[in-house]
Coordinates of C-alpha atoms in Angstrom, one line a residue:
X1 CA -24.9 -7.7 8.1
X2 CA -26.0 -5.2 5.3
X3 CA -25.6 -5.1 1.5
X4 CA -24.3 -2.3 -0.3
X5 CA -25.7 -2.4 -3.9
X6 CA -24.2 0.7 -4.6
X7 CA -20.8 -0.5 -4.2
X8 CA -18.7 -2.6 -6.8
X9 CA -15.4 -3.8 -5.7
X10 CA -12.9 -5.7 -8.4
X11 CA -9.3 -6.4 -9.1
X12 CA -8.1 -6.9 -12.9
X13 CA -5.8 -9.6 -13.4
X14 CA -4.0 -10.6 -16.6
X15 CA -0.7 -12.0 -18.0
X16 CA 2.0 -9.4 -18.9
X17 CA 0.9 -7.8 -22.3
X18 CA -2.9 -8.8 -22.5
X19 CA -4.0 -5.3 -22.3
X20 CA -5.8 -5.0 -18.9
X21 CA -3.9 -1.5 -18.2
X22 CA -5.2 -0.5 -21.8
X23 CA -9.0 -2.0 -20.8
X24 CA -8.9 0.3 -17.5
X25 CA -8.6 2.9 -19.7
X26 CA -10.9 2.5 -22.1
X27 CA -13.6 1.6 -19.2
X28 CA -12.5 5.0 -17.4
X29 CA -12.9 7.0 -20.6
X30 CA -16.3 5.4 -21.3
X31 CA -17.5 6.5 -17.7
X32 CA -16.3 9.9 -18.2
X33 CA -13.8 9.3 -15.2
X34 CA -11.3 12.1 -16.7
X35 CA -11.1 15.5 -16.8
X36 CA -11.0 17.3 -20.5
X37 CA -7.3 17.0 -21.6
X38 CA -6.2 14.7 -18.5
X39 CA -5.1 11.4 -20.1
X40 CA -2.7 12.4 -22.8
X41 CA -1.1 9.6 -23.2
X42 CA -1.9 5.6 -23.0
X43 CA -2.0 3.5 -20.1
X44 CA -3.0 6.2 -18.0
X45 CA -2.2 4.1 -14.6
X46 CA 1.1 3.2 -15.5
X47 CA 2.5 6.3 -13.8
X48 CA 6.0 5.4 -13.1
X49 CA 8.6 6.3 -15.2
X50 CA 9.8 2.4 -15.4
X51 CA 6.1 1.1 -15.9
X52 CA 6.0 3.4 -19.1
X53 CA 9.6 2.2 -20.6
X54 CA 9.0 -1.2 -20.3
X55 CA 5.4 -1.4 -20.6
X56 CA 4.5 -3.1 -17.6
X57 CA 2.5 -2.9 -14.6
X58 CA 4.7 -2.8 -11.0
X59 CA 2.8 -1.8 -8.6
X60 CA -0.7 -2.1 -8.2
X61 CA -3.3 1.0 -8.1
X62 CA -7.0 1.8 -7.3
X63 CA -9.2 3.8 -9.2
X64 CA -12.9 4.2 -9.2
X65 CA -15.5 5.6 -11.8
X66 CA -18.9 5.7 -11.6
X67 CA -22.0 4.1 -13.9
X68 CA -25.6 4.1 -13.8
X69 CA -25.4 5.2 -10.0
X70 CA -23.0 2.4 -9.3
X71 CA -19.4 3.5 -7.8
X72 CA -17.3 0.7 -9.1
X73 CA -13.7 0.2 -7.9
X74 CA -11.2 -1.0 -10.0
X75 CA -7.9 -2.5 -8.6
X76 CA -5.0 -2.7 -11.4
X77 CA -2.8 -5.6 -10.5
X78 CA 1.0 -6.6 -12.0
X79 CA 0.6 -9.4 -14.8
X80 CA 4.3 -10.7 -13.7
X81 CA 5.1 -13.1 -11.3
X82 CA 7.8 -11.8 -10.0
X83 CA 5.4 -8.8 -8.6
X84 CA 3.3 -11.5 -7.0
X85 CA 3.3 -10.2 -3.7
X86 CA 1.1 -6.6 -4.9
X87 CA -1.4 -9.2 -6.1
X88 CA -1.4 -11.2 -3.0
X89 CA -2.4 -8.3 -0.9
X90 CA -4.6 -6.6 -3.0
X91 CA -7.2 -8.9 -3.3
X92 CA -8.1 -8.6 -0.2
X93 CA -9.7 -5.3 -0.7
X94 CA -12.2 -6.8 -3.6
X95 CA -15.2 -9.1 -4.1
X96 CA -14.2 -10.2 -7.8
X97 CA -11.7 -10.3 -10.5
X98 CA -12.0 -9.5 -13.9
X99 CA -9.8 -11.7 -15.6
X100 CA -8.4 -10.5 -19.1
X101 CA -7.2 -13.5 -21.4
X102 CA -5.6 -12.7 -25.1
X103 CA -7.5 -14.3 -27.4
X104 CA -4.3 -15.5 -29.0
X105 CA -2.3 -16.9 -26.5
X106 CA -4.9 -17.8 -23.7
X107 CA -4.3 -18.0 -20.2
X108 CA -0.7 -18.4 -19.6
X109 CA 1.3 -19.5 -16.3
X110 CA 1.0 -16.1 -14.6
X111 CA -2.5 -15.8 -15.3
X112 CA -2.8 -19.1 -13.6
X113 CA -0.6 -17.9 -10.7
X114 CA -3.0 -14.8 -10.0
X115 CA -6.1 -17.0 -10.7
X116 CA -5.2 -19.6 -8.1
X117 CA -5.1 -16.8 -5.4
X118 CA -8.6 -15.6 -6.4
X119 CA -9.7 -19.0 -6.8
X120 CA -8.7 -19.9 -3.2
X121 CA -10.2 -16.7 -1.8
X122 CA -13.7 -17.3 -3.0
X123 CA -13.8 -14.4 -5.4
X124 CA -16.2 -14.1 -8.6
X125 CA -14.6 -14.8 -11.7
X126 CA -15.9 -12.4 -14.8
X127 CA -13.9 -13.3 -17.8
X128 CA -13.0 -10.8 -20.8
X129 CA -11.3 -12.0 -23.7
X130 CA -9.5 -9.4 -25.2
X131 CA -7.4 -8.8 -28.6
X132 CA -10.3 -10.1 -30.6
X133 CA -9.1 -8.5 -33.5
X134 CA -5.8 -10.0 -33.7
X135 CA -5.0 -12.6 -36.6
X136 CA -5.2 -16.2 -36.0
X137 CA -6.8 -15.4 -32.4
X138 CA -9.4 -18.3 -31.2
X139 CA -11.7 -16.7 -28.9
X140 CA -13.7 -19.8 -28.1
X141 CA -10.4 -21.7 -27.4
X142 CA -9.5 -19.3 -25.1
X143 CA -12.7 -19.5 -23.2
X144 CA -12.5 -23.2 -23.1
X145 CA -8.8 -22.9 -21.8
X146 CA -10.0 -20.9 -19.2
X147 CA -12.6 -23.2 -17.9
X148 CA -10.0 -26.0 -17.9
X149 CA -7.8 -23.8 -16.1
X150 CA -10.3 -23.2 -13.3
X151 CA -11.2 -27.0 -12.9
X152 CA -7.6 -27.6 -12.5
X153 CA -7.7 -24.8 -9.6
X154 CA -10.8 -26.8 -7.7
X155 CA -12.8 -23.8 -8.3
X156 CA -16.7 -24.2 -7.1
X157 CA -19.4 -24.5 -9.0
X158 CA -20.3 -20.5 -9.1
X159 CA -16.9 -19.7 -10.2
X160 CA -17.4 -22.2 -12.9
X161 CA -20.5 -20.4 -14.0
X162 CA -18.4 -17.1 -15.3
X163 CA -19.9 -14.7 -17.4
X164 CA -17.8 -14.1 -20.7
X165 CA -17.4 -10.7 -22.9
X166 CA -15.4 -10.4 -26.3
X167 CA -13.8 -7.3 -26.7
X168 CA -11.0 -5.3 -28.1
X169 CA -9.8 -2.9 -25.4
X170 CA -7.0 -0.9 -28.2
X171 CA -10.2 -0.1 -30.5
X172 CA -12.6 0.1 -27.6
X173 CA -15.7 -2.3 -28.9
X174 CA -16.9 -5.7 -27.6
X175 CA -19.4 -8.4 -29.4
X176 CA -21.2 -11.3 -28.7
X177 CA -20.1 -13.6 -31.3
X178 CA -16.5 -13.1 -32.0
X179 CA -16.3 -15.7 -35.1
X180 CA -19.1 -13.8 -36.8
X181 CA -17.9 -11.4 -39.1
X182 CA -21.6 -9.4 -39.4
X183 CA -21.8 -9.3 -35.6
X184 CA -22.5 -5.9 -34.4
X185 CA -20.4 -4.2 -32.3
X186 CA -21.1 -3.2 -28.8
X187 CA -20.0 -0.2 -26.7
X188 CA -16.7 -0.9 -24.5
X189 CA -19.5 -0.2 -21.3
X190 CA -20.8 -3.6 -22.2
X191 CA -18.1 -4.9 -19.9
X192 CA -19.6 -2.2 -17.0
X193 CA -23.4 -3.7 -17.2
X194 CA -21.8 -7.0 -16.8
X195 CA -19.9 -5.9 -13.7
X196 CA -22.8 -4.4 -12.1
X197 CA -24.9 -7.6 -12.9
X198 CA -22.6 -10.5 -12.0
X199 CA -20.0 -9.0 -9.4
X200 CA -21.4 -9.4 -6.1
X201 CA -22.0 -6.2 -3.8
X202 CA -19.9 -6.1 -0.4
X203 CA -21.6 -7.3 2.5
X204 CA -21.0 -5.1 5.7
X205 CA -21.3 -4.0 9.4
X206 CA -22.1 -0.4 9.6
X207 CA -22.9 -0.5 13.2
X208 CA -19.7 -2.2 14.2
X209 CA -16.1 -0.6 15.1
X210 CA -14.0 0.9 12.3
X211 CA -11.6 -1.7 10.8
X212 CA -9.3 -1.8 7.9
X213 CA -6.5 -3.8 6.7
X214 CA -3.8 -1.7 4.9
X215 CA -3.5 -3.2 1.4
X216 CA -0.9 -0.5 -0.1
X217 CA 0.7 2.9 1.0
X218 CA 2.0 5.7 -0.6
X219 CA 3.9 8.3 1.1
X220 CA 2.9 12.1 0.3
X221 CA 5.2 14.8 0.6
X222 CA 2.6 17.0 2.4
X223 CA 0.3 14.3 3.7
X224 CA 3.1 11.7 4.9
X225 CA 1.9 8.2 5.0
X226 CA -1.3 7.5 3.3
X227 CA -2.6 4.2 4.3
X228 CA -4.9 2.5 1.5
X229 CA -7.3 -0.6 2.1
X230 CA -11.1 -1.1 1.9
X231 CA -13.2 -0.2 5.0
X232 CA -14.2 -3.7 6.5
X233 CA -16.6 -2.5 9.0
X234 CA -18.2 0.8 10.4
X235 CA -17.2 4.3 9.5
X236 CA -14.8 6.9 9.4
X237 CA -14.7 10.7 9.6
X238 CA -12.1 13.1 9.8
X239 CA -10.3 13.9 13.0
X240 CA -11.4 10.3 14.1
X241 CA -8.7 8.8 16.5
X242 CA -7.8 5.2 15.1
X243 CA -5.1 2.6 16.4
X244 CA -2.4 1.2 14.1
X245 CA -2.0 -2.8 14.9
X246 CA 1.1 -4.3 13.5
X247 CA 0.6 -7.7 14.5
X248 CA 3.7 -10.5 14.1
X249 CA 3.5 -13.4 11.7
X250 CA 2.3 -16.3 13.4
X251 CA 0.6 -14.6 15.7
X252 CA -3.3 -15.2 16.7
X253 CA -4.8 -11.5 15.2
X254 CA -7.5 -11.9 18.3
X255 CA -4.9 -11.8 20.9
X256 CA -3.4 -8.6 19.4
X257 CA -3.8 -6.0 22.2
X258 CA -0.8 -4.0 21.7
X259 CA -0.6 -1.1 19.1
X260 CA 2.0 0.8 17.8
X261 CA 0.3 3.9 17.8
X262 CA -2.7 6.0 18.3
X263 CA -3.4 8.9 16.1
X264 CA -6.1 11.3 14.2
X265 CA -7.1 10.7 10.9
X266 CA -6.2 14.3 9.3
X267 CA -7.4 13.4 5.6
X268 CA -10.0 11.0 4.5
X269 CA -9.5 10.6 0.5
X270 CA -11.5 8.4 -2.1
X271 CA -10.4 7.6 -5.7
X272 CA -12.0 9.1 -8.9
X273 CA -10.1 8.4 -12.2
X274 CA -6.6 9.5 -11.9
X275 CA -7.1 11.9 -9.1
X276 CA -7.5 11.2 -5.5
X277 CA -10.1 13.6 -3.3
X278 CA -11.3 14.7 -0.1
X279 CA -14.3 12.8 1.4
X280 CA -16.0 13.6 4.8
X281 CA -17.3 10.3 5.4
X282 CA -16.3 6.9 4.6
X283 CA -18.7 3.6 5.2
X284 CA -17.7 -0.1 5.3
X285 CA -16.7 -1.3 1.5
X286 CA -15.2 1.8 0.2
X287 CA -11.6 1.6 -0.6
X288 CA -10.4 4.8 1.0
X289 CA -6.9 6.3 1.9
X290 CA -6.3 7.4 5.4
X291 CA -3.6 10.1 6.8
X292 CA -2.1 10.8 9.9
X293 CA 0.1 8.2 11.4
X294 CA 3.7 8.5 11.6
X295 CA 4.9 5.0 10.3
X296 CA 3.1 2.4 8.5
X297 CA 4.0 -1.2 6.9
X298 CA 1.8 -3.2 4.6
X299 CA -0.6 -5.7 6.3
X300 CA -0.9 -3.4 9.3
X301 CA -4.7 -2.9 10.7
X302 CA -6.5 0.6 11.4
X303 CA -9.0 0.0 14.3
X304 CA -11.0 1.5 17.3
X305 CA -8.4 2.8 20.0
X306 CA -11.0 1.3 22.7
X307 CA -9.0 -1.9 24.1
X308 CA -12.6 -3.6 24.1
X309 CA -13.4 -2.9 20.7
X310 CA -10.1 -3.6 18.9
X311 CA -9.9 -6.2 15.8
X312 CA -7.0 -7.1 14.2
X313 CA -6.1 -8.8 11.0
X314 CA -3.4 -11.8 10.4
X315 CA 0.1 -10.7 9.5
X316 CA 0.1 -10.6 5.6
X317 CA 1.6 -14.1 4.2
X318 CA 2.8 -14.2 0.9
X319 CA 5.2 -16.8 -0.9
X320 CA 8.8 -16.8 0.1
X321 CA 11.5 -15.3 -2.7
X322 CA 13.3 -17.8 -4.6
X323 CA 16.1 -15.2 -5.9
X324 CA 19.0 -13.8 -3.9
X325 CA 21.7 -10.9 -4.7
X326 CA 24.2 -9.0 -2.2
X327 CA 24.3 -5.2 -2.7
X328 CA 27.6 -3.6 -1.1
X329 CA 29.3 -0.2 -1.2
X330 CA 30.9 0.7 -4.4
X331 CA 34.6 0.7 -3.3
X332 CA 35.7 1.1 -6.7
X333 CA 38.2 3.8 -8.3
X334 CA 35.1 5.9 -9.4
X335 CA 33.2 5.5 -6.5
X336 CA 31.2 8.8 -5.5
X337 CA 31.7 10.8 -9.1
X338 CA 28.2 10.2 -10.0
X339 CA 26.0 8.9 -7.3
X340 CA 24.5 11.5 -4.4
X341 CA 23.6 8.2 -2.0
X342 CA 27.0 6.3 -1.6
X343 CA 27.3 5.0 2.0
X344 CA 26.4 2.0 3.7
X345 CA 24.5 3.7 6.0
X346 CA 22.4 5.3 3.3
X347 CA 22.2 2.2 1.2
X348 CA 20.9 0.0 4.2
X349 CA 18.3 3.0 5.1
X350 CA 16.7 2.7 1.3
X351 CA 17.0 -1.0 1.5
X352 CA 15.2 -1.6 4.6
X353 CA 12.5 1.3 3.8
X354 CA 11.7 -0.5 0.8
X355 CA 10.4 -3.3 3.3
X356 CA 7.5 -1.5 4.2
X357 CA 5.7 -1.6 0.5
X358 CA 7.7 -4.5 -1.0
X359 CA 6.2 -7.3 1.1
X360 CA 7.7 -9.9 -1.0
X361 CA 10.9 -8.4 -0.7
X362 CA 13.5 -9.8 2.2
X363 CA 16.5 -7.5 3.4
X364 CA 19.0 -9.0 5.5
X365 CA 22.5 -7.9 7.2
X366 CA 25.4 -9.9 6.5
X367 CA 28.8 -10.5 8.1
X368 CA 30.3 -7.4 6.6
X369 CA 28.6 -4.3 7.6
X370 CA 28.9 -3.0 4.0
X371 CA 26.9 -5.6 2.3
X372 CA 23.6 -6.3 2.6
X373 CA 21.7 -9.8 1.2
X374 CA 18.6 -8.9 -0.9
X375 CA 16.1 -11.8 -1.6
X376 CA 13.5 -11.5 -4.1
X377 CA 10.8 -13.3 -6.0
X378 CA 13.0 -13.3 -9.7
X379 CA 15.2 -11.4 -11.7
X380 CA 12.6 -8.8 -12.8
X381 CA 11.8 -8.1 -9.4
X382 CA 15.4 -7.3 -8.3
X383 CA 16.4 -5.4 -11.5
X384 CA 13.5 -3.2 -10.9
X385 CA 14.7 -2.3 -7.5
X386 CA 18.3 -1.9 -8.8
X387 CA 16.9 0.9 -11.5
X388 CA 14.8 2.7 -9.4
X389 CA 17.4 3.3 -6.4
X390 CA 20.1 4.6 -9.2
X391 CA 17.7 7.1 -10.6
X392 CA 17.3 8.2 -6.8
X393 CA 20.7 8.8 -7.1
X394 CA 22.3 6.1 -5.0
X395 CA 25.7 4.2 -6.1
X396 CA 26.3 0.4 -5.2
X397 CA 27.4 -2.7 -6.8
X398 CA 25.6 -6.2 -6.5
X399 CA 26.6 -9.9 -7.2
X400 CA 25.5 -12.5 -8.9
X401 CA 22.0 -13.7 -8.1
X402 CA 21.8 -16.6 -6.7
X403 CA 18.8 -19.3 -6.4
X404 CA 18.2 -19.8 -2.2
X405 CA 18.5 -23.4 -1.6
X406 CA 17.1 -25.5 0.9
X407 CA 17.6 -28.8 2.8
X408 CA 14.8 -31.5 2.8
X409 CA 13.7 -33.9 5.6
X410 CA 16.5 -36.4 4.2
X411 CA 18.9 -33.9 4.6
X412 CA 19.5 -33.2 0.9
X413 CA 19.4 -29.9 -0.6
X414 CA 16.8 -29.0 -3.0
X415 CA 16.6 -25.8 -5.5
X416 CA 13.5 -23.9 -6.6
X417 CA 12.1 -25.1 -9.9
X418 CA 9.9 -23.5 -12.6
X419 CA 7.2 -24.3 -14.8
X420 CA 8.2 -22.4 -18.5
X421 CA 5.5 -22.3 -21.2
X422 CA 7.3 -20.8 -24.6
X423 CA 5.5 -20.5 -27.9
X424 CA 7.6 -19.8 -30.6
X425 CA 7.3 -20.3 -35.0
X426 CA 8.1 -23.8 -35.7
X427 CA 11.1 -23.2 -37.6
X428 CA 12.6 -22.3 -34.1
X429 CA 11.6 -24.6 -32.2
X430 CA 14.7 -26.8 -31.9
X431 CA 17.2 -23.9 -31.0
X432 CA 14.8 -23.3 -28.0
X433 CA 14.9 -27.1 -27.2
X434 CA 18.8 -27.7 -27.0
X435 CA 19.2 -24.3 -25.2
X436 CA 16.8 -25.1 -22.3
X437 CA 18.2 -29.0 -22.2
X438 CA 21.7 -27.6 -21.5
X439 CA 20.5 -25.3 -18.9
X440 CA 18.5 -28.4 -17.1
X441 CA 15.1 -27.9 -18.6
X442 CA 12.9 -31.0 -18.9
X443 CA 10.3 -30.9 -21.5
X444 CA 6.6 -31.8 -20.0
X445 CA 4.7 -31.2 -23.1
X446 CA 4.5 -30.1 -26.9
X447 CA 1.9 -28.9 -29.1
X448 CA 1.9 -27.5 -32.9
X449 CA -1.3 -25.5 -33.7
X450 CA -0.9 -25.8 -37.1
X451 CA -0.5 -22.4 -38.2
X452 CA 3.0 -22.4 -38.1
X453 CA 3.3 -22.0 -34.3
X454 CA 4.6 -24.4 -32.0
X455 CA 3.9 -24.3 -27.7
X456 CA 6.5 -26.4 -25.3
X457 CA 6.1 -26.8 -21.7
X458 CA 9.2 -27.1 -19.7
X459 CA 10.1 -27.9 -16.0
X460 CA 13.6 -26.4 -15.0
X461 CA 15.5 -25.0 -12.3
X462 CA 15.3 -21.4 -11.5
X463 CA 18.8 -20.8 -12.1
X464 CA 18.6 -22.0 -15.6
X465 CA 16.5 -19.0 -16.7
X466 CA 18.8 -16.6 -15.2
X467 CA 19.9 -14.6 -18.4
X468 CA 18.1 -16.9 -20.9
X469 CA 15.4 -14.2 -21.7
X470 CA 17.6 -12.3 -24.7
X471 CA 19.1 -15.5 -25.9
X472 CA 15.9 -16.6 -26.3
X473 CA 14.8 -13.8 -28.1
X474 CA 17.5 -14.2 -30.2
X475 CA 17.2 -17.6 -31.1
X476 CA 13.7 -17.0 -32.4
X477 CA 14.5 -13.9 -34.0
X478 CA 11.9 -11.8 -31.6
X479 CA 9.3 -14.4 -32.9
X480 CA 8.9 -15.8 -28.9
X481 CA 6.9 -15.7 -26.3
X482 CA 8.1 -17.3 -23.0
X483 CA 6.4 -17.2 -19.5
X484 CA 7.3 -19.1 -16.2
X485 CA 6.0 -19.5 -12.8
X486 CA 7.6 -20.9 -9.6
X487 CA 6.5 -24.5 -9.4
X488 CA 8.2 -25.4 -6.0
X489 CA 11.1 -27.2 -4.8
X490 CA 13.1 -30.1 -6.6
X491 CA 16.5 -31.9 -6.3
X492 CA 19.6 -30.1 -6.7
X493 CA 21.5 -30.4 -10.1
X494 CA 24.7 -29.6 -8.8
X495 CA 27.3 -26.7 -9.9
X496 CA 26.9 -25.8 -13.4
X497 CA 29.3 -23.5 -15.4
X498 CA 26.5 -20.7 -17.0
X499 CA 29.1 -19.1 -18.7
X500 CA 31.1 -20.6 -21.6
X501 CA 33.9 -17.7 -22.1
X502 CA 36.2 -15.7 -20.2
X503 CA 36.5 -12.0 -19.9
X504 CA 39.1 -9.1 -21.1
X505 CA 40.3 -7.4 -17.9
X506 CA 41.8 -4.2 -17.6
X507 CA 45.5 -3.9 -16.9
X508 CA 45.9 -0.7 -15.3
X509 CA 43.8 2.4 -15.1
X510 CA 43.3 4.9 -18.2
X511 CA 41.1 5.9 -21.3
X512 CA 40.4 3.4 -23.7
X513 CA 42.0 4.1 -27.3
X514 CA 40.8 3.3 -30.7
X515 CA 44.0 2.2 -31.4
X516 CA 44.4 -0.2 -28.5
X517 CA 40.5 -1.9 -29.1
X518 CA 41.1 -2.3 -32.9
X519 CA 43.7 -4.9 -31.7
X520 CA 41.8 -6.6 -29.1
X521 CA 38.8 -7.3 -31.5
X522 CA 40.4 -10.2 -32.4
X523 CA 40.6 -11.3 -28.9
X524 CA 36.5 -11.2 -28.7
X525 CA 33.7 -9.1 -28.6
X526 CA 34.1 -5.5 -26.8
X527 CA 31.5 -3.8 -24.1
X528 CA 32.8 -0.5 -24.4
X529 CA 34.0 2.1 -27.2
X530 CA 36.7 4.6 -27.3
X531 CA 37.3 7.3 -25.0
X532 CA 35.9 5.4 -22.0
X533 CA 37.5 5.7 -18.4
X534 CA 38.5 2.7 -17.5
X535 CA 40.4 1.3 -14.0
X536 CA 42.6 -1.8 -13.1
X537 CA 40.4 -4.9 -12.7
X538 CA 37.4 -3.8 -14.9
X539 CA 36.1 -6.1 -17.5
X540 CA 35.7 -4.4 -21.0
X541 CA 34.5 -7.6 -22.9
X542 CA 34.3 -11.3 -23.8
X543 CA 37.3 -13.2 -24.1
X544 CA 37.3 -15.7 -27.0
X545 CA 38.4 -18.6 -25.1
X546 CA 37.2 -20.1 -21.8
X547 CA 40.1 -18.4 -20.0
X548 CA 40.0 -14.9 -18.4
X549 CA 42.5 -12.3 -20.3
X550 CA 44.2 -9.3 -18.9
X551 CA 44.8 -6.4 -21.5
X552 CA 45.7 -2.9 -22.0
X553 CA 43.1 -0.9 -23.7
X554 CA 44.6 2.4 -22.8
X555 CA 47.6 2.4 -25.2
X556 CA 47.7 4.8 -28.0
X557 CA 50.0 5.0 -31.2
X558 CA 53.6 6.2 -30.7
X559 CA 54.1 9.5 -32.8
X560 CA 57.8 9.5 -34.5
X561 CA 59.6 11.1 -37.7
X562 CA 59.6 7.8 -38.9
X563 CA 56.9 6.9 -41.4
X564 CA 55.4 3.6 -41.3
X565 CA 54.1 1.5 -43.8
X566 CA 50.5 1.5 -42.3
X567 CA 50.3 4.9 -40.7
X568 CA 47.6 5.8 -43.4
X569 CA 45.1 2.9 -42.3
X570 CA 42.1 4.0 -40.9
X571 CA 40.9 2.0 -38.0
X572 CA 37.4 0.9 -37.9
X573 CA 35.5 -0.7 -34.6
X574 CA 32.9 -3.1 -34.3
X575 CA 29.9 -1.3 -32.3
X576 CA 30.4 -2.6 -28.7
X577 CA 27.8 -5.1 -27.0
X578 CA 26.2 -2.9 -24.6
X579 CA 24.3 -4.8 -21.9
X580 CA 21.5 -3.9 -19.8
X581 CA 21.0 -4.2 -16.2
X582 CA 19.4 -7.7 -16.4
X583 CA 21.8 -8.8 -18.9
X584 CA 24.6 -7.6 -17.0
X585 CA 23.4 -9.2 -14.0
X586 CA 22.9 -12.4 -15.8
X587 CA 26.3 -12.5 -17.3
X588 CA 28.6 -12.1 -14.0
X589 CA 30.3 -15.0 -12.3
X590 CA 30.9 -15.5 -8.6
X591 CA 33.8 -13.7 -8.3
X592 CA 32.3 -10.6 -10.3
X593 CA 30.8 -7.5 -9.7
X594 CA 28.3 -5.2 -11.5
X595 CA 28.6 -1.4 -10.6
X596 CA 25.5 0.4 -10.9
X597 CA 25.7 4.4 -10.7
X598 CA 23.2 7.0 -11.8
X599 CA 25.1 7.2 -15.4
X600 CA 26.6 4.2 -16.1
X601 CA 26.9 0.1 -15.4
X602 CA 30.1 -1.4 -15.0
X603 CA 31.2 -5.1 -14.8
X604 CA 34.5 -5.6 -12.9
X605 CA 36.1 -8.3 -10.9
X606 CA 35.5 -8.9 -7.1
X607 CA 39.0 -8.1 -6.4
X608 CA 40.6 -5.2 -9.0
X609 CA 44.1 -6.2 -7.9
X610 CA 45.7 -8.6 -10.2
X611 CA 47.9 -10.0 -7.3
X612 CA 45.3 -10.1 -4.9
X613 CA 42.9 -12.1 -7.5
X614 CA 45.7 -14.9 -8.3
X615 CA 46.0 -15.4 -4.5
X616 CA 42.2 -15.8 -3.9
X617 CA 42.2 -18.2 -6.8
X618 CA 44.9 -20.1 -5.6
X619 CA 43.2 -20.8 -2.0
X620 CA 40.0 -21.3 -3.7
X621 CA 41.5 -24.2 -5.7

């Protein structure tokens, strides 16, 4: 084994909105990795439309820079626990992690999730305390909290002796002592110097057969599949013959001799800044992309085609999903008006294709040929898939999300629980405690930090958090921060009604009229405005009482020659409540569906015909 001192491989991990993607921007800019005028916007690695709109990282992306004759490979990872499958697989490519922590918030639950994976793999920790320019921050307190976190995760002595740098990624400077106002500002490149000094160089065997574990993949229009990962041993050149091995879960990798295919590496690509460029040779320790295979899954192994020299990695293992929804063909009256792909065959192909790169997702066929059960890590994980599909032109219906329950050894039902951390202004803590108590939450800790903010910790069922985020932001007037992480399975709390009120259901097809909607406003809150096409069974609002009400919003005022007393009254409509995809998913009940099309989101009953719906309700009771 030899040490390649010219390379450092690191993953950047942090909680959502702690500034890791902004930090990558600053480091790439400092190292001159961008061409002139190449980066016109912030968060350069957040290349997807959804990532830019939501301000979060969804997929892991490798990049690289050159600093003081060292090549530093950086992998930007998601901070949300729903995309933990992305994190678990890319940690195989690196030898150290750059742990970014907000100086104000400290380590959050989802920081613990990713850090626990890194500690378990024995990776070196380098701590970056970010946002030291934020008012009310406690940079040294964040360091102490990180140390306590690593101790609780059984980190070894080397991991506990982590180097620390204090910085502001947005302002692009670092300091040695954040509490000292006279402390001189250092360049952000201080972090790069620390990486070279403290991150271990990869130890590789250059004489062994070439072997690479596919950590992530990409599909290019011209090159086809691109297998991205770190070359574990040996060397590869273009046109070299390679074997693609796909071990089944639970199979010993050493006994895997069958390969999915043997192919020639048509292209060999490396990363620099935002670009991929072609190279003629890759050695063990490099993070590269290889093209030429006809099929590819995350977790596959690329190795020597010689049967005696083959070596396979085990099948990639990730934490199981906790939430499931059913995708089905849109069978409503408006089906096919907006979408490009509307059949069950196209829907199934797209969902099963997602499994190749989204390792935390599970897709299963159901008793109906028109329905597919899709299981994921959480509400955000599934809603991002739905939003991506609707933008691609797919049209479908989804059911209400449900948690995946299981039976323990005693035959009792168990459901997933989550650890929730809430930070909010102290004046709103009472409302938060009351709402979470109704949803089955149990407070496990409470701390007042003395500046008007309260930190609370809860253990609660995962289904209790479905749809709570928007309610939480309303209750805390936008001042609250909440984060949760899967904590394990616990006792099932039985059936609970999630929605206290009924809905307003359309009687017959037509177009909504201001005249009708003005009269329905007293009955509840409307979800649609005037001149909106509707169909029988569609939900247009929330009833003010706990029962469903069938209404006709499509009646216009009758015009006659007789002047009525209220003829000149002007009608005013309250602006409708427009639900986002996540809010609509959380709102619907078991007998309802969310119709997702490229242009609209519609709530509807599962059975559109009123007579059929009444008959099904009688059978259920």
